[in-house]
Amino acid sequence: MRGPITGPAGAAALLAVVALAAGCPAPEPSRPPPSSPAAPRLPGFVVLADVDPRIRADIRYAGGHNFVGRPLAGYDEPLCLLTRPAAEALRRVQDAALARGLSLKVYDCYRPQPAVDDIVTWAGRPGQERTKAEFHPRVPKSELFDRGYVSAPTAHSRGSAVDLTLVDAGSPGPAPYSPGQPLVACTAPAGQRFADDSIDMGTGFDCFDPLAHTDSARVSATARANRHLLRDLMTREGFVNYDREWWHYRYRDEPYPDRYFDAPVARASVG
């Protein structure tokens, strides 16, 4: 003979027997609560604005003002996500910039792998060059990868790379971009190209052209000095510049040098 029915499992079984005897379906067993919350999808990452709200942001790939001409896959929110060491290093750069009456402004930070795949797909399709006149007026789309202006994989997907510039600390912000507005080459003089609030760096952001190479001798003395100032500020805090893009920097001691993440750009992705 079986022993008495005891405990939660026994109680559930007894309810099932009673229900069957009464001609009713057995009640669904209750599910136990989860033992612990899910692990962060981007471990050790932070939202830059939480670390330093003074740093401005214009996350271009979350909108339509970029070289693809539309939001990229994986940019669910217009946020700058970075590994904590890179974000804290940027905070120190911001301290130094503010001491000079300037501020950092980020254009792109962590870039999920689906966004990189989106760019690769775009690059392989003929046409779809709605913003060529602004972002690569003198370089064919088919040569962007070969010339090193676009890469896959990219350090951005490791969470410690950032695209950024310097702006006057007292500037009110850039003029809003209006879809369909006339495009002006990123290589045009500062007073003619898109009215970003960046100090003059010689070209606009994401300008795929030799003029955007950090040490280009073809930009004005003012632009060269501004590029060198940004590089000096960033280098002192452990960042390394990519010499073909004055705006691109990677944190030298990145915690994930061999790992590429695919979680979306969203607050819910960070721990």
mmCIF file of C-alpha atoms in Angstrom:
data_model
loop_
_atom_site.group_PDB
_atom_site.id
_atom_site.type_symbol
_atom_site.label_atom_id
_atom_site.label_comp_id
_atom_site.label_asym_id
_atom_site.label_seq_id
_atom_site.Cartn_x
_atom_site.Cartn_y
_atom_site.Cartn_z
ATOM 1 C CA MET A 1 0.000 0.000 0.000
ATOM 2 C CA ARG A 2 1.289 3.575 -0.906
ATOM 3 C CA GLY A 3 2.034 6.040 1.862
ATOM 4 C CA PRO A 4 0.059 9.233 2.541
ATOM 5 C CA ILE A 5 0.090 12.106 0.030
ATOM 6 C CA THR A 6 2.134 14.978 1.467
ATOM 7 C CA GLY A 7 3.886 18.172 0.305
ATOM 8 C CA PRO A 8 3.055 20.469 -2.623
ATOM 9 C CA ALA A 9 3.362 17.681 -5.185
ATOM 10 C CA GLY A 10 1.051 15.481 -3.104
ATOM 11 C CA ALA A 11 -1.463 18.305 -2.764
ATOM 12 C CA ALA A 12 -1.476 18.828 -6.519
ATOM 13 C CA ALA A 13 -2.005 15.141 -7.106
ATOM 14 C CA LEU A 14 -4.882 15.016 -4.590
ATOM 15 C CA LEU A 15 -6.580 17.974 -6.332
ATOM 16 C CA ALA A 16 -6.248 16.188 -9.658
ATOM 17 C CA VAL A 17 -7.903 13.031 -8.204
ATOM 18 C CA VAL A 18 -10.756 15.052 -6.717
ATOM 19 C CA ALA A 19 -11.271 16.955 -9.965
ATOM 20 C CA LEU A 20 -11.386 13.780 -12.040
ATOM 21 C CA ALA A 21 -13.863 12.221 -9.618
ATOM 22 C CA ALA A 22 -16.122 15.256 -10.038
ATOM 23 C CA GLY A 23 -15.836 15.129 -13.823
ATOM 24 C CA CYS A 24 -13.772 18.320 -14.030
ATOM 25 C CA PRO A 25 -10.440 18.738 -15.794
ATOM 26 C CA ALA A 26 -7.415 18.681 -13.576
ATOM 27 C CA PRO A 27 -6.058 22.131 -12.671
ATOM 28 C CA GLU A 28 -2.905 23.334 -14.406
ATOM 29 C CA PRO A 29 0.126 23.006 -12.143
ATOM 30 C CA SER A 30 1.542 26.348 -11.078
ATOM 31 C CA ARG A 31 4.933 27.289 -12.508
ATOM 32 C CA PRO A 32 7.699 28.207 -10.096
ATOM 33 C CA PRO A 33 9.071 31.758 -10.387
ATOM 34 C CA PRO A 34 12.379 32.169 -12.204
ATOM 35 C CA SER A 35 15.303 31.565 -9.929
ATOM 36 C CA SER A 36 17.236 34.662 -11.126
ATOM 37 C CA PRO A 37 16.938 37.454 -13.701
ATOM 38 C CA ALA A 38 18.354 36.871 -17.176
ATOM 39 C CA ALA A 39 22.003 37.781 -17.665
ATOM 40 C CA PRO A 40 22.658 41.036 -19.539
ATOM 41 C CA ARG A 41 23.003 40.610 -23.274
ATOM 42 C CA LEU A 42 25.957 43.008 -23.285
ATOM 43 C CA PRO A 43 27.867 42.141 -20.100
ATOM 44 C CA GLY A 44 29.847 45.005 -18.667
ATOM 45 C CA PHE A 45 28.314 47.569 -21.037
ATOM 46 C CA VAL A 46 26.768 50.870 -19.943
ATOM 47 C CA VAL A 47 24.733 53.678 -21.453
ATOM 48 C CA LEU A 48 27.218 56.519 -21.888
ATOM 49 C CA ALA A 49 24.671 59.122 -20.780
ATOM 50 C CA ASP A 50 24.442 57.323 -17.417
ATOM 51 C CA VAL A 51 28.204 57.631 -16.952
ATOM 52 C CA ASP A 52 28.503 61.201 -18.239
ATOM 53 C CA PRO A 53 25.339 63.078 -19.237
ATOM 54 C CA ARG A 54 27.466 66.059 -20.307
ATOM 55 C CA ILE A 55 28.626 64.283 -23.474
ATOM 56 C CA ARG A 56 26.363 65.089 -26.388
ATOM 57 C CA ALA A 57 24.997 62.465 -28.763
ATOM 58 C CA ASP A 58 23.827 62.429 -32.375
ATOM 59 C CA ILE A 59 23.450 58.708 -33.098
ATOM 60 C CA ARG A 60 23.378 58.818 -36.882
ATOM 61 C CA TYR A 61 22.647 55.138 -37.614
ATOM 62 C CA ALA A 62 19.419 55.268 -35.619
ATOM 63 C CA GLY A 63 18.023 57.754 -38.157
ATOM 64 C CA GLY A 64 18.173 58.559 -41.849
ATOM 65 C CA HIS A 65 21.117 60.979 -41.996
ATOM 66 C CA ASN A 66 23.906 58.543 -42.772
ATOM 67 C CA PHE A 67 25.633 57.010 -45.781
ATOM 68 C CA VAL A 68 22.978 54.288 -46.150
ATOM 69 C CA GLY A 69 20.143 56.807 -45.955
ATOM 70 C CA ARG A 70 17.973 54.963 -43.409
ATOM 71 C CA PRO A 71 18.174 53.482 -39.902
ATOM 72 C CA LEU A 72 20.404 50.430 -39.683
ATOM 73 C CA ALA A 73 19.238 47.078 -38.367
ATOM 74 C CA GLY A 74 19.706 46.710 -34.605
ATOM 75 C CA TYR A 75 19.461 50.390 -33.680
ATOM 76 C CA ASP A 76 16.320 50.147 -31.584
ATOM 77 C CA GLU A 77 17.080 53.314 -29.609
ATOM 78 C CA PRO A 78 19.343 56.346 -30.300
ATOM 79 C CA LEU A 79 21.800 55.498 -27.523
ATOM 80 C CA CYS A 80 25.548 55.292 -27.103
ATOM 81 C CA LEU A 81 26.424 51.955 -25.493
ATOM 82 C CA LEU A 82 30.023 51.219 -24.528
ATOM 83 C CA THR A 83 31.998 48.926 -22.291
ATOM 84 C CA ARG A 84 32.411 50.571 -18.902
ATOM 85 C CA PRO A 85 36.199 51.138 -19.192
ATOM 86 C CA ALA A 86 35.742 52.957 -22.509
ATOM 87 C CA ALA A 87 32.860 55.052 -21.134
ATOM 88 C CA GLU A 88 34.824 56.053 -18.045
ATOM 89 C CA ALA A 89 37.810 56.986 -20.208
ATOM 90 C CA LEU A 90 35.515 59.196 -22.308
ATOM 91 C CA ARG A 91 34.362 60.913 -19.136
ATOM 92 C CA ARG A 92 37.953 61.882 -18.442
ATOM 93 C CA VAL A 93 38.331 63.152 -22.018
ATOM 94 C CA GLN A 94 35.196 65.229 -21.512
ATOM 95 C CA ASP A 95 36.697 66.804 -18.390
ATOM 96 C CA ALA A 96 39.714 67.896 -20.430
ATOM 97 C CA ALA A 97 37.569 69.136 -23.314
ATOM 98 C CA LEU A 98 35.332 71.216 -21.038
ATOM 99 C CA ALA A 99 38.418 72.858 -19.564
ATOM 100 C CA ARG A 100 39.002 74.222 -23.079
ATOM 101 C CA GLY A 101 35.421 75.363 -23.582
ATOM 102 C CA LEU A 102 34.599 72.343 -25.741
ATOM 103 C CA SER A 103 32.499 69.198 -25.436
ATOM 104 C CA LEU A 104 32.564 65.753 -26.940
ATOM 105 C CA LYS A 105 29.747 64.668 -29.226
ATOM 106 C CA VAL A 106 29.370 61.013 -30.207
ATOM 107 C CA TYR A 107 27.960 59.843 -33.535
ATOM 108 C CA ASP A 108 28.232 56.090 -33.039
ATOM 109 C CA CYS A 109 29.407 53.750 -30.297
ATOM 110 C CA TYR A 110 28.549 50.051 -29.996
ATOM 111 C CA ARG A 111 27.344 48.794 -33.386
ATOM 112 C CA PRO A 112 25.559 45.418 -33.333
ATOM 113 C CA GLN A 113 26.590 42.733 -35.800
ATOM 114 C CA PRO A 114 23.175 42.834 -37.561
ATOM 115 C CA ALA A 115 23.898 46.467 -38.432
ATOM 116 C CA VAL A 116 27.266 45.461 -39.879
ATOM 117 C CA ASP A 117 25.546 42.749 -41.916
ATOM 118 C CA ASP A 118 23.039 45.360 -43.079
ATOM 119 C CA ILE A 119 25.893 47.540 -44.345
ATOM 120 C CA VAL A 120 27.516 44.592 -46.141
ATOM 121 C CA THR A 121 24.222 43.772 -47.866
ATOM 122 C CA TRP A 122 23.751 47.420 -48.848
ATOM 123 C CA ALA A 123 27.278 47.638 -50.235
ATOM 124 C CA GLY A 124 26.743 44.562 -52.409
ATOM 125 C CA ARG A 125 23.604 45.853 -54.070
ATOM 126 C CA PRO A 126 23.844 48.168 -57.074
ATOM 127 C CA GLY A 127 22.141 51.501 -56.724
ATOM 128 C CA GLN A 128 20.740 52.461 -53.318
ATOM 129 C CA GLU A 129 23.006 55.506 -53.243
ATOM 130 C CA ARG A 130 20.554 58.158 -52.116
ATOM 131 C CA THR A 131 23.147 59.919 -49.940
ATOM 132 C CA LYS A 132 26.259 59.398 -52.082
ATOM 133 C CA ALA A 133 26.391 63.092 -52.972
ATOM 134 C CA GLU A 134 27.049 63.899 -49.312
ATOM 135 C CA PHE A 135 29.000 60.997 -47.820
ATOM 136 C CA HIS A 136 31.171 59.627 -50.636
ATOM 137 C CA PRO A 137 30.875 62.037 -53.567
ATOM 138 C CA ARG A 138 34.256 61.090 -55.068
ATOM 139 C CA VAL A 139 34.554 57.416 -54.081
ATOM 140 C CA PRO A 140 32.413 54.759 -55.815
ATOM 141 C CA LYS A 141 30.261 52.682 -53.508
ATOM 142 C CA SER A 142 31.949 49.530 -54.849
ATOM 143 C CA GLU A 143 35.316 50.725 -53.466
ATOM 144 C CA LEU A 144 34.289 51.629 -49.919
ATOM 145 C CA PHE A 145 35.440 48.314 -48.446
ATOM 146 C CA ASP A 146 38.643 48.082 -50.493
ATOM 147 C CA ARG A 147 39.691 51.579 -49.475
ATOM 148 C CA GLY A 148 39.095 50.858 -45.798
ATOM 149 C CA TYR A 149 36.228 53.270 -45.200
ATOM 150 C CA VAL A 150 33.830 50.464 -44.264
ATOM 151 C CA SER A 151 34.867 47.190 -42.625
ATOM 152 C CA ALA A 152 33.313 43.936 -41.498
ATOM 153 C CA PRO A 153 33.735 42.882 -38.801
ATOM 154 C CA THR A 154 34.299 46.178 -37.023
ATOM 155 C CA ALA A 155 35.732 47.155 -33.650
ATOM 156 C CA HIS A 156 32.434 48.937 -32.965
ATOM 157 C CA SER A 157 30.802 45.528 -32.428
ATOM 158 C CA ARG A 158 33.219 44.851 -29.571
ATOM 159 C CA GLY A 159 31.834 47.811 -27.639
ATOM 160 C CA SER A 160 34.952 49.924 -27.125
ATOM 161 C CA ALA A 161 35.076 51.970 -30.345
ATOM 162 C CA VAL A 162 33.485 55.356 -30.779
ATOM 163 C CA ASP A 163 32.958 57.910 -33.566
ATOM 164 C CA LEU A 164 33.008 61.430 -32.208
ATOM 165 C CA THR A 165 33.924 65.081 -32.600
ATOM 166 C CA LEU A 166 34.340 68.269 -30.592
ATOM 167 C CA VAL A 167 31.739 71.042 -30.366
ATOM 168 C CA ASP A 168 31.714 74.399 -28.641
ATOM 169 C CA ALA A 169 30.382 73.789 -25.141
ATOM 170 C CA GLY A 170 27.945 76.668 -25.478
ATOM 171 C CA SER A 171 26.561 75.743 -28.902
ATOM 172 C CA PRO A 172 22.784 75.177 -29.027
ATOM 173 C CA GLY A 173 23.115 71.991 -31.088
ATOM 174 C CA PRO A 174 23.010 71.166 -34.790
ATOM 175 C CA ALA A 175 20.290 72.144 -37.198
ATOM 176 C CA PRO A 176 17.833 69.254 -37.574
ATOM 177 C CA TYR A 177 18.202 67.077 -40.633
ATOM 178 C CA SER A 178 15.162 67.084 -42.886
ATOM 179 C CA PRO A 179 14.758 64.032 -45.157
ATOM 180 C CA GLY A 180 14.856 65.139 -48.752
ATOM 181 C CA GLN A 181 16.803 68.316 -48.149
ATOM 182 C CA PRO A 182 19.468 69.141 -50.767
ATOM 183 C CA LEU A 183 22.677 67.220 -50.153
ATOM 184 C CA VAL A 184 26.054 68.956 -50.047
ATOM 185 C CA ALA A 185 29.353 67.094 -50.317
ATOM 186 C CA CYS A 186 30.996 66.324 -46.971
ATOM 187 C CA THR A 187 34.217 67.659 -48.515
ATOM 188 C CA ALA A 188 32.746 71.151 -49.009
ATOM 189 C CA PRO A 189 33.896 74.024 -46.775
ATOM 190 C CA ALA A 190 32.448 74.162 -43.282
ATOM 191 C CA GLY A 191 30.041 76.943 -44.150
ATOM 192 C CA GLN A 192 28.534 75.006 -47.043
ATOM 193 C CA ARG A 193 28.232 71.380 -45.936
ATOM 194 C CA PHE A 194 25.595 70.074 -43.489
ATOM 195 C CA ALA A 195 25.367 72.479 -40.559
ATOM 196 C CA ASP A 196 26.627 70.138 -37.860
ATOM 197 C CA ASP A 197 27.696 71.914 -34.672
ATOM 198 C CA SER A 198 31.134 70.291 -34.786
ATOM 199 C CA ILE A 199 34.120 72.600 -34.784
ATOM 200 C CA ASP A 200 35.758 72.577 -38.221
ATOM 201 C CA MET A 201 37.380 69.202 -38.790
ATOM 202 C CA GLY A 202 37.877 69.702 -42.520
ATOM 203 C CA THR A 203 35.055 67.336 -43.551
ATOM 204 C CA GLY A 204 31.755 66.149 -42.201
ATOM 205 C CA PHE A 205 31.325 62.929 -40.226
ATOM 206 C CA ASP A 206 31.447 59.653 -42.191
ATOM 207 C CA CYS A 207 33.065 61.414 -45.126
ATOM 208 C CA PHE A 208 34.550 58.571 -47.135
ATOM 209 C CA ASP A 209 37.281 60.518 -48.866
ATOM 210 C CA PRO A 210 41.065 60.987 -48.568
ATOM 211 C CA LEU A 211 40.337 64.462 -47.209
ATOM 212 C CA ALA A 212 39.021 62.784 -44.033
ATOM 213 C CA HIS A 213 42.318 61.015 -43.321
ATOM 214 C CA THR A 214 43.433 62.340 -39.950
ATOM 215 C CA ASP A 215 46.764 63.728 -41.160
ATOM 216 C CA SER A 216 45.595 64.972 -44.549
ATOM 217 C CA ALA A 217 47.671 67.983 -45.591
ATOM 218 C CA ARG A 218 44.866 69.217 -47.835
ATOM 219 C CA VAL A 219 42.620 70.554 -45.070
ATOM 220 C CA SER A 220 43.021 74.001 -43.550
ATOM 221 C CA ALA A 221 45.436 74.726 -40.732
ATOM 222 C CA THR A 222 42.456 75.242 -38.421
ATOM 223 C CA ALA A 223 40.999 71.835 -39.288
ATOM 224 C CA ARG A 224 44.380 70.131 -38.810
ATOM 225 C CA ALA A 225 44.781 71.768 -35.409
ATOM 226 C CA ASN A 226 41.292 70.664 -34.379
ATOM 227 C CA ARG A 227 41.927 67.083 -35.481
ATOM 228 C CA HIS A 228 45.203 67.021 -33.584
ATOM 229 C CA LEU A 229 43.518 68.428 -30.478
ATOM 230 C CA LEU A 230 40.893 65.666 -30.560
ATOM 231 C CA ARG A 231 43.598 63.052 -31.075
ATOM 232 C CA ASP A 232 45.701 64.423 -28.223
ATOM 233 C CA LEU A 233 42.744 64.433 -25.820
ATOM 234 C CA MET A 234 41.732 60.906 -26.775
ATOM 235 C CA THR A 235 45.244 59.460 -26.836
ATOM 236 C CA ARG A 236 45.980 60.666 -23.302
ATOM 237 C CA GLU A 237 43.126 58.519 -22.024
ATOM 238 C CA GLY A 238 44.037 55.359 -23.892
ATOM 239 C CA PHE A 239 42.274 55.660 -27.256
ATOM 240 C CA VAL A 240 43.808 54.918 -30.655
ATOM 241 C CA ASN A 241 42.779 56.748 -33.823
ATOM 242 C CA TYR A 242 42.055 55.070 -37.167
ATOM 243 C CA ASP A 243 44.164 57.132 -39.554
ATOM 244 C CA ARG A 244 41.622 57.160 -42.402
ATOM 245 C CA GLU A 245 38.838 58.623 -40.274
ATOM 246 C CA TRP A 246 39.519 61.605 -38.015
ATOM 247 C CA TRP A 247 36.388 60.721 -35.965
ATOM 248 C CA HIS A 248 37.075 57.022 -35.216
ATOM 249 C CA TYR A 249 38.766 55.881 -31.990
ATOM 250 C CA ARG A 250 39.190 52.539 -30.222
ATOM 251 C CA TYR A 251 39.956 52.066 -26.547
ATOM 252 C CA ARG A 252 43.347 50.363 -26.459
ATOM 253 C CA ASP A 253 42.654 48.153 -23.429
ATOM 254 C CA GLU A 254 39.257 46.969 -24.638
ATOM 255 C CA PRO A 255 37.859 44.113 -22.525
ATOM 256 C CA TYR A 256 36.531 42.112 -25.510
ATOM 257 C CA PRO A 257 39.256 42.253 -28.203
ATOM 258 C CA ASP A 258 38.042 39.083 -29.931
ATOM 259 C CA ARG A 259 34.289 39.102 -29.327
ATOM 260 C CA TYR A 260 31.597 40.625 -31.517
ATOM 261 C CA PHE A 261 28.116 41.204 -30.091
ATOM 262 C CA ASP A 262 24.739 41.176 -31.803
ATOM 263 C CA ALA A 263 22.327 42.480 -29.129
ATOM 264 C CA PRO A 264 20.417 45.576 -30.272
ATOM 265 C CA VAL A 265 21.261 49.136 -29.306
ATOM 266 C CA ALA A 266 18.738 49.455 -26.483
ATOM 267 C CA ARG A 267 18.819 50.156 -22.775
ATOM 268 C CA ALA A 268 17.449 46.661 -22.124
ATOM 269 C CA SER A 269 20.622 45.171 -23.637
ATOM 270 C CA VAL A 270 22.963 46.411 -20.920
ATOM 271 C CA GLY A 271 23.432 45.037 -17.450
#
